[in-house]
XYZ file of C-alpha atoms in Angstrom:
343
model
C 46.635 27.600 0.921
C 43.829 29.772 -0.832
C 42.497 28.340 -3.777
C 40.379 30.026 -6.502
C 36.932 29.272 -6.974
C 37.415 27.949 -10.373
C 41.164 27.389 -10.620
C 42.050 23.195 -11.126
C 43.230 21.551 -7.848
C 46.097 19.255 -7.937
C 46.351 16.700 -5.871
C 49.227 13.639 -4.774
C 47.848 10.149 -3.673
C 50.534 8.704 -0.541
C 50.100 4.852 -1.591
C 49.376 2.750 -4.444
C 47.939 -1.014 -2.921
C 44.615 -1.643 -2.318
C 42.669 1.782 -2.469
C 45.265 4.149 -3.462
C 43.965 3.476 -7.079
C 40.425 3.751 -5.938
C 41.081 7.557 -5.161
C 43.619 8.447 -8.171
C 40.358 7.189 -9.973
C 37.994 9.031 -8.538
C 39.834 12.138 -8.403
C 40.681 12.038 -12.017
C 37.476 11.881 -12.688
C 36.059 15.276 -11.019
C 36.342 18.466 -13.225
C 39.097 21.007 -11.973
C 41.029 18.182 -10.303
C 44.104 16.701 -11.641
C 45.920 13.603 -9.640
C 49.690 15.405 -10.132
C 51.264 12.559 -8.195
C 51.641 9.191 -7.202
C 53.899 7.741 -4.555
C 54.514 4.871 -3.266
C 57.832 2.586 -1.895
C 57.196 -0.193 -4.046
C 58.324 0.226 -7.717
C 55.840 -2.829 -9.257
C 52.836 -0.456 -8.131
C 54.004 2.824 -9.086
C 54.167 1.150 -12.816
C 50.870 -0.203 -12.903
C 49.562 3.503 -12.051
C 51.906 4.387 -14.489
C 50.101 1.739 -16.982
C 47.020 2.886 -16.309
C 47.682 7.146 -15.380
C 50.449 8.010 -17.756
C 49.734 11.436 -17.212
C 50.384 10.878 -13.494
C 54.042 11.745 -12.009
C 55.124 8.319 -9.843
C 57.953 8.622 -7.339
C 58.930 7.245 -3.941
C 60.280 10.236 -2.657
C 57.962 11.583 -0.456
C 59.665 14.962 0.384
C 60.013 15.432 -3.283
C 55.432 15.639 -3.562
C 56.195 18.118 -0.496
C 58.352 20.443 -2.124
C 56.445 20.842 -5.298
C 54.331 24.252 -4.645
C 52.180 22.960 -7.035
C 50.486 20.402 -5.305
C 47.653 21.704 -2.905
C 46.375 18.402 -1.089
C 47.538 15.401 -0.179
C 45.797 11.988 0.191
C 47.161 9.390 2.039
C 46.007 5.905 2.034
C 48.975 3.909 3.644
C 49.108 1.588 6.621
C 47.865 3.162 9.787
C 50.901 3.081 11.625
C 52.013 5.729 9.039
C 49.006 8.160 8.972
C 50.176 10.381 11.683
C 54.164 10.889 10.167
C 52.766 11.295 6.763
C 49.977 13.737 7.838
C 51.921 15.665 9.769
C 54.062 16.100 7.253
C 51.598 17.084 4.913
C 49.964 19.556 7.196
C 53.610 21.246 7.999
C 54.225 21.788 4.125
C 50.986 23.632 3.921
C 49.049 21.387 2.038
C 45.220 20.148 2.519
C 44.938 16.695 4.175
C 42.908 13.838 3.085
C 43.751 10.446 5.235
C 42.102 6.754 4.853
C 40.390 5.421 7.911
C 41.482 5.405 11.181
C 42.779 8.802 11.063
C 45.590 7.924 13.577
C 47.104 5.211 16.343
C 45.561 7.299 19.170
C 43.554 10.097 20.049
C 46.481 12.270 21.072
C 47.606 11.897 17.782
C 44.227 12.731 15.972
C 44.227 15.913 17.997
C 47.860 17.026 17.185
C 46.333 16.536 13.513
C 43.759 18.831 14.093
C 45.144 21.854 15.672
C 47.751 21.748 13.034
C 45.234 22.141 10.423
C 43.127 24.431 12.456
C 45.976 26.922 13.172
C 47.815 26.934 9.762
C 44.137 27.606 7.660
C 43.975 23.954 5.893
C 41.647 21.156 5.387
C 41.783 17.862 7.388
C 39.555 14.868 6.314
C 39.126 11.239 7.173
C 37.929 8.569 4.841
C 35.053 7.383 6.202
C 33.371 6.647 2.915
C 30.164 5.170 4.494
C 29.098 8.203 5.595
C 28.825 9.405 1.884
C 26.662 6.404 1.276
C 23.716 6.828 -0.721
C 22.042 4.157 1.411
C 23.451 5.358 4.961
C 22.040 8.979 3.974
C 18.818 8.082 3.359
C 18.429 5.687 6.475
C 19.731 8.960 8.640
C 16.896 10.832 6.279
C 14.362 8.534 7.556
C 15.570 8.568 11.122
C 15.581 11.943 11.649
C 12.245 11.760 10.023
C 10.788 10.457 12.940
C 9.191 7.411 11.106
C 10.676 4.390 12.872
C 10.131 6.097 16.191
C 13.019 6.499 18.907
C 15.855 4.043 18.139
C 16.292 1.128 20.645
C 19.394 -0.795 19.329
C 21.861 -1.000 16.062
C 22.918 -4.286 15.258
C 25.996 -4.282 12.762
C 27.727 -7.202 11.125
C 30.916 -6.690 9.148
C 32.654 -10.139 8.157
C 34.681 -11.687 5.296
C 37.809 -13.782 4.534
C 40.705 -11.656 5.399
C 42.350 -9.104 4.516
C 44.846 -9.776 7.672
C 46.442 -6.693 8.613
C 49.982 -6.297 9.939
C 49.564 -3.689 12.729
C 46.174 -3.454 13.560
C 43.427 -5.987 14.548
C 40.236 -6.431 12.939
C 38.220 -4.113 15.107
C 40.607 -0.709 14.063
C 40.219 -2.181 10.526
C 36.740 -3.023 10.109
C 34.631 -1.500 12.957
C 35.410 1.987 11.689
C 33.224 1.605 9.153
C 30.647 0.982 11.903
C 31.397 3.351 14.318
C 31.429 6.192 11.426
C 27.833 5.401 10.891
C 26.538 5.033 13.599
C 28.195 8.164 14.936
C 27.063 10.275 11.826
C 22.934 8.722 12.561
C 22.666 9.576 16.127
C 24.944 12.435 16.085
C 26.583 12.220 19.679
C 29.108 9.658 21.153
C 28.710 6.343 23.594
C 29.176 6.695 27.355
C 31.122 3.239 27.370
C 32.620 0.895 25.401
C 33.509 -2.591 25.853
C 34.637 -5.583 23.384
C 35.495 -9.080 23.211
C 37.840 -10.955 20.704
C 40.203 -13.444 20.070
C 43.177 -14.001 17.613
C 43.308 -17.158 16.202
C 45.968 -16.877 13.440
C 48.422 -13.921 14.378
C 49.537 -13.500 18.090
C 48.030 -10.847 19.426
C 45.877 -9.737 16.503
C 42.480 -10.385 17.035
C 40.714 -11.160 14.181
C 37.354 -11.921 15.260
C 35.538 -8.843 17.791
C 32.339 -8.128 19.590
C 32.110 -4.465 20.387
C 29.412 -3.015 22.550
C 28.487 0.584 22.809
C 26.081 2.423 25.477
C 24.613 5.415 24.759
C 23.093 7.713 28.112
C 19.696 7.303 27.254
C 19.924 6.049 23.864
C 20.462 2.908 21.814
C 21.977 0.227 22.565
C 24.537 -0.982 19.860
C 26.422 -4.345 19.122
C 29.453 -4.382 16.422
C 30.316 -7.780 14.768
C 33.680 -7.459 12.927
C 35.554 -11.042 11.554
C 38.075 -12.067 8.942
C 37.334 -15.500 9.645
C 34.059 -15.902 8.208
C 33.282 -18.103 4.516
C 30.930 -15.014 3.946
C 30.876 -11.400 2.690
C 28.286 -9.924 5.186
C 27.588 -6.186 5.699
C 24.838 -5.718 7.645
C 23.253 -2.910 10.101
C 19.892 -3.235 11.792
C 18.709 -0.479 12.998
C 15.323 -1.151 15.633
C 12.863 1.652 16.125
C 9.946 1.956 18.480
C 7.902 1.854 15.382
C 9.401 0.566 12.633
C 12.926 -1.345 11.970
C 15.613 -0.600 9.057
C 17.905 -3.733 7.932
C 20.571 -1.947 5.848
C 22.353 -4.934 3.601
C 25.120 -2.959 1.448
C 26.157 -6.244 -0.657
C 22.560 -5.919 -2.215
C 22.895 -4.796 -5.387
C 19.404 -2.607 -5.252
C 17.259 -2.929 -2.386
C 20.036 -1.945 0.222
C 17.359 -0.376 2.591
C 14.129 -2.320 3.374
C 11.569 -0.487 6.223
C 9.665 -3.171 8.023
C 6.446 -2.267 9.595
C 6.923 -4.324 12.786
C 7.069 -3.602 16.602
C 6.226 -4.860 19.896
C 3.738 -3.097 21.881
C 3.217 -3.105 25.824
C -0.011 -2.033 27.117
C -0.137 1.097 28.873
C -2.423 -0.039 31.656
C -3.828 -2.952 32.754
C -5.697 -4.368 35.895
C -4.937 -8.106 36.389
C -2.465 -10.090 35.070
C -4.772 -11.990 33.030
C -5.317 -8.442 30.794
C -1.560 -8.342 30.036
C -0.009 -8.955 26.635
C 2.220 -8.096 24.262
C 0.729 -6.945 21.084
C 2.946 -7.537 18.068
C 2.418 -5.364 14.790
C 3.072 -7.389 11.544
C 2.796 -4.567 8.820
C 4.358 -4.518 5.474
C 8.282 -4.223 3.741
C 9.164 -1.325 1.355
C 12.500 -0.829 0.331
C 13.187 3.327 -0.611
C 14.515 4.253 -3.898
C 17.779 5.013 -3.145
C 19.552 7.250 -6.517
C 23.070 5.452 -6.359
C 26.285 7.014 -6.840
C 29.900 5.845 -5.737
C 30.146 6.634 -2.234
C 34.073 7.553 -2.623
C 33.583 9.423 -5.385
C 31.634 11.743 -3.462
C 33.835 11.702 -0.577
C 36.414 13.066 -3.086
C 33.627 15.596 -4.238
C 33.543 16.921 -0.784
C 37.072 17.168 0.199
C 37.498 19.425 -2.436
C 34.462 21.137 -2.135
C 35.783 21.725 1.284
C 38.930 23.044 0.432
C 37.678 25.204 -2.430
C 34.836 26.718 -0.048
C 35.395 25.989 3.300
C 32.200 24.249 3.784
C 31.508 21.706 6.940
C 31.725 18.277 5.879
C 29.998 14.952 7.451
C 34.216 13.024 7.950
C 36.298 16.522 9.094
C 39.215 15.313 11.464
C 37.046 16.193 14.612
C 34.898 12.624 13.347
C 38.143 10.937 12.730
C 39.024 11.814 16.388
C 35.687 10.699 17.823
C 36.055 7.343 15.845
C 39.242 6.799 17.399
C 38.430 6.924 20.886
C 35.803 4.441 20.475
C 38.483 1.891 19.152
C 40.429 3.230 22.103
C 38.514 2.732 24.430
C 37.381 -0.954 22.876
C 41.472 -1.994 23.015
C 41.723 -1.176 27.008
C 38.405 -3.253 26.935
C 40.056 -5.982 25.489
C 43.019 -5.876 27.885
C 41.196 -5.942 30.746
C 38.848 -8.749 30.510
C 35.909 -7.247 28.486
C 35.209 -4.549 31.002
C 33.077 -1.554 29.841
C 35.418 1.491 29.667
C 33.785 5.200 30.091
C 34.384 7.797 27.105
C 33.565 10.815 29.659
């Protein structure tokens, strides 16, 4: 579907819960876009959209957003059993593809995603919002920078009360988030996976995880995911040779703070009396970090993508690689914990 450089793009929003809203918002809000529809199977949320977007169109006929030749995109933000049916959909109507986080159930369905936007000409994007982070930029900034030296290991925490899901655990719900970034600072995949849980209040839903990823001469990394914990914590630590990063994203300001610490072995020594570790205590700065809504600029992009055709940091090639993590981490948890290979 070509699309003018300066010509308005209209776009539909596939569910109205918990973040549908969050992207009718946002893409009100960006010059030359215009949120056409809104659809959803529950009649109590299509009238609050209604209450707040009169402007907006609200049905629960899906095929009906299809056939309207007006619409050129679609976002979809609906459970994840869904994405794939809906997508497809979407992409076989001929209309640019925006889907929430994880792209799809499986890899096999990420890819069938792909090379139906690839051969029909149309845009396919995941919403892995972090990656538009103002913080999570400027810690890949400083990475690639050189300044904290080779990474050793990323620790990352992501816990809070709830929200259960229905059909996926908390690792495919939370650990995304995780995996996104992590992917998007290194910029290459792990060689094996493997992950620990347990479910404690649905059968066969873990809701607490430890995932471990192993990178061939890289970093090691640990992912903490929980709703079971009295605490919102969002945390990533990211240790350098040189320097460290602790990324919190519930502070308000200082999300990044650089510490000026490392461990040092000495190159040579001659008895064992001469050997010591030599720990550098240096200072804490925290960046200035210009802060704008991370989603809001994921919208920015998908239709900057659309519009120009330009690369983008959460294409569906990043929604695939995401997914064969948490792929691999499920066998992991069905066979014991073992570590399960990615090549």
């Amino acid at each position: 579907m070509n699309i003018q450089r300066d010509s308005q793009i209209n776009v539909a929003v596939i569910g109205c819960g918990y973040w549908g809203p969050n992207l009718i918002r946002n893409f009100n809000a960006i010059p030359d876009c215009r949120v056409k529809w809104a659809c959803d199977r529950d009649g109590s949320r299509l009238a609050r959209v209604t209450s707040l977007y009169p402007e907006v169109c609200c049905t629960s006929d899906f095929e009906r957003v299809l056939a309207d030749p007006d619409v050129h995109a679609v976002a979809i933000a609906t459970p994840v059993s869904t994405h794939f049916e809906l997508g497809s959909k979407s992409l076989a109507a001929g209309k640019h593809t925006f889907i929430e986080k994880p792209l799809a159930r499986t890899s096999e369905e990420c890819q069938q995603l792909i090379d139906m936007a690839d051969s029909r000409g149309l845009s396919l994007m995941v919403g892995h919002t972090f990656v538009y982070n103002a913080a999570v930029r400027k810690m890949k900034e400083i990475i690639d920078s050189g300044e904290i030296g080779r990474v050793l290991y990323i620790g990352c925490q992501r816990l809070n009360l709830g929200l259960f899901q229905h059909d996926i655990n908390v690792a495919w719900d939370l650990a995304p988030h995780d995996i996104s970034i992590i992917l998007h600072l290194l910029g290459n995949s792990p060689d094996t996976v493997s992950c620990q849980g347990k479910a404690h209040v649905r059968d066969g839903i873990e809701d607490v995880t430890n995932m471990s990823l192993s990178f061939d001469q890289g970093p090691f990394v640990t992912i903490q995911s929980s709703w079971l914990d009295p605490n919102k914590v969002r945390r990533m630590t990211v240790v350098g040779e040189n320097k460290m990063i602790v990324y919190e994203d519930t502070e308000p300001l200082e999300k990044l703070k650089i510490y000026d610490k490392r461990v040092e072995v000495p190159r040579t020594y001659d008895t064992y009396a001469e050997f010591f570790y030599s720990y550098h205590y240096g200072g804490v700065y925290s960046p200035f970090i210009e802060q704008d809504e991370p989603l809001r600029v994921e919208c920015m992009r998908f239709l900057y993508r659309i519009r120009d055709g330009v690369s983008i940091e959460s294409e569906g090639r990043h929604g695939l690689e995401v997914v064969r993590v948490l792929e691999a981490a499920s066998r992991s948890l069905a066979n014991g914990t073992a570590a399960v290979s990615l090549a």
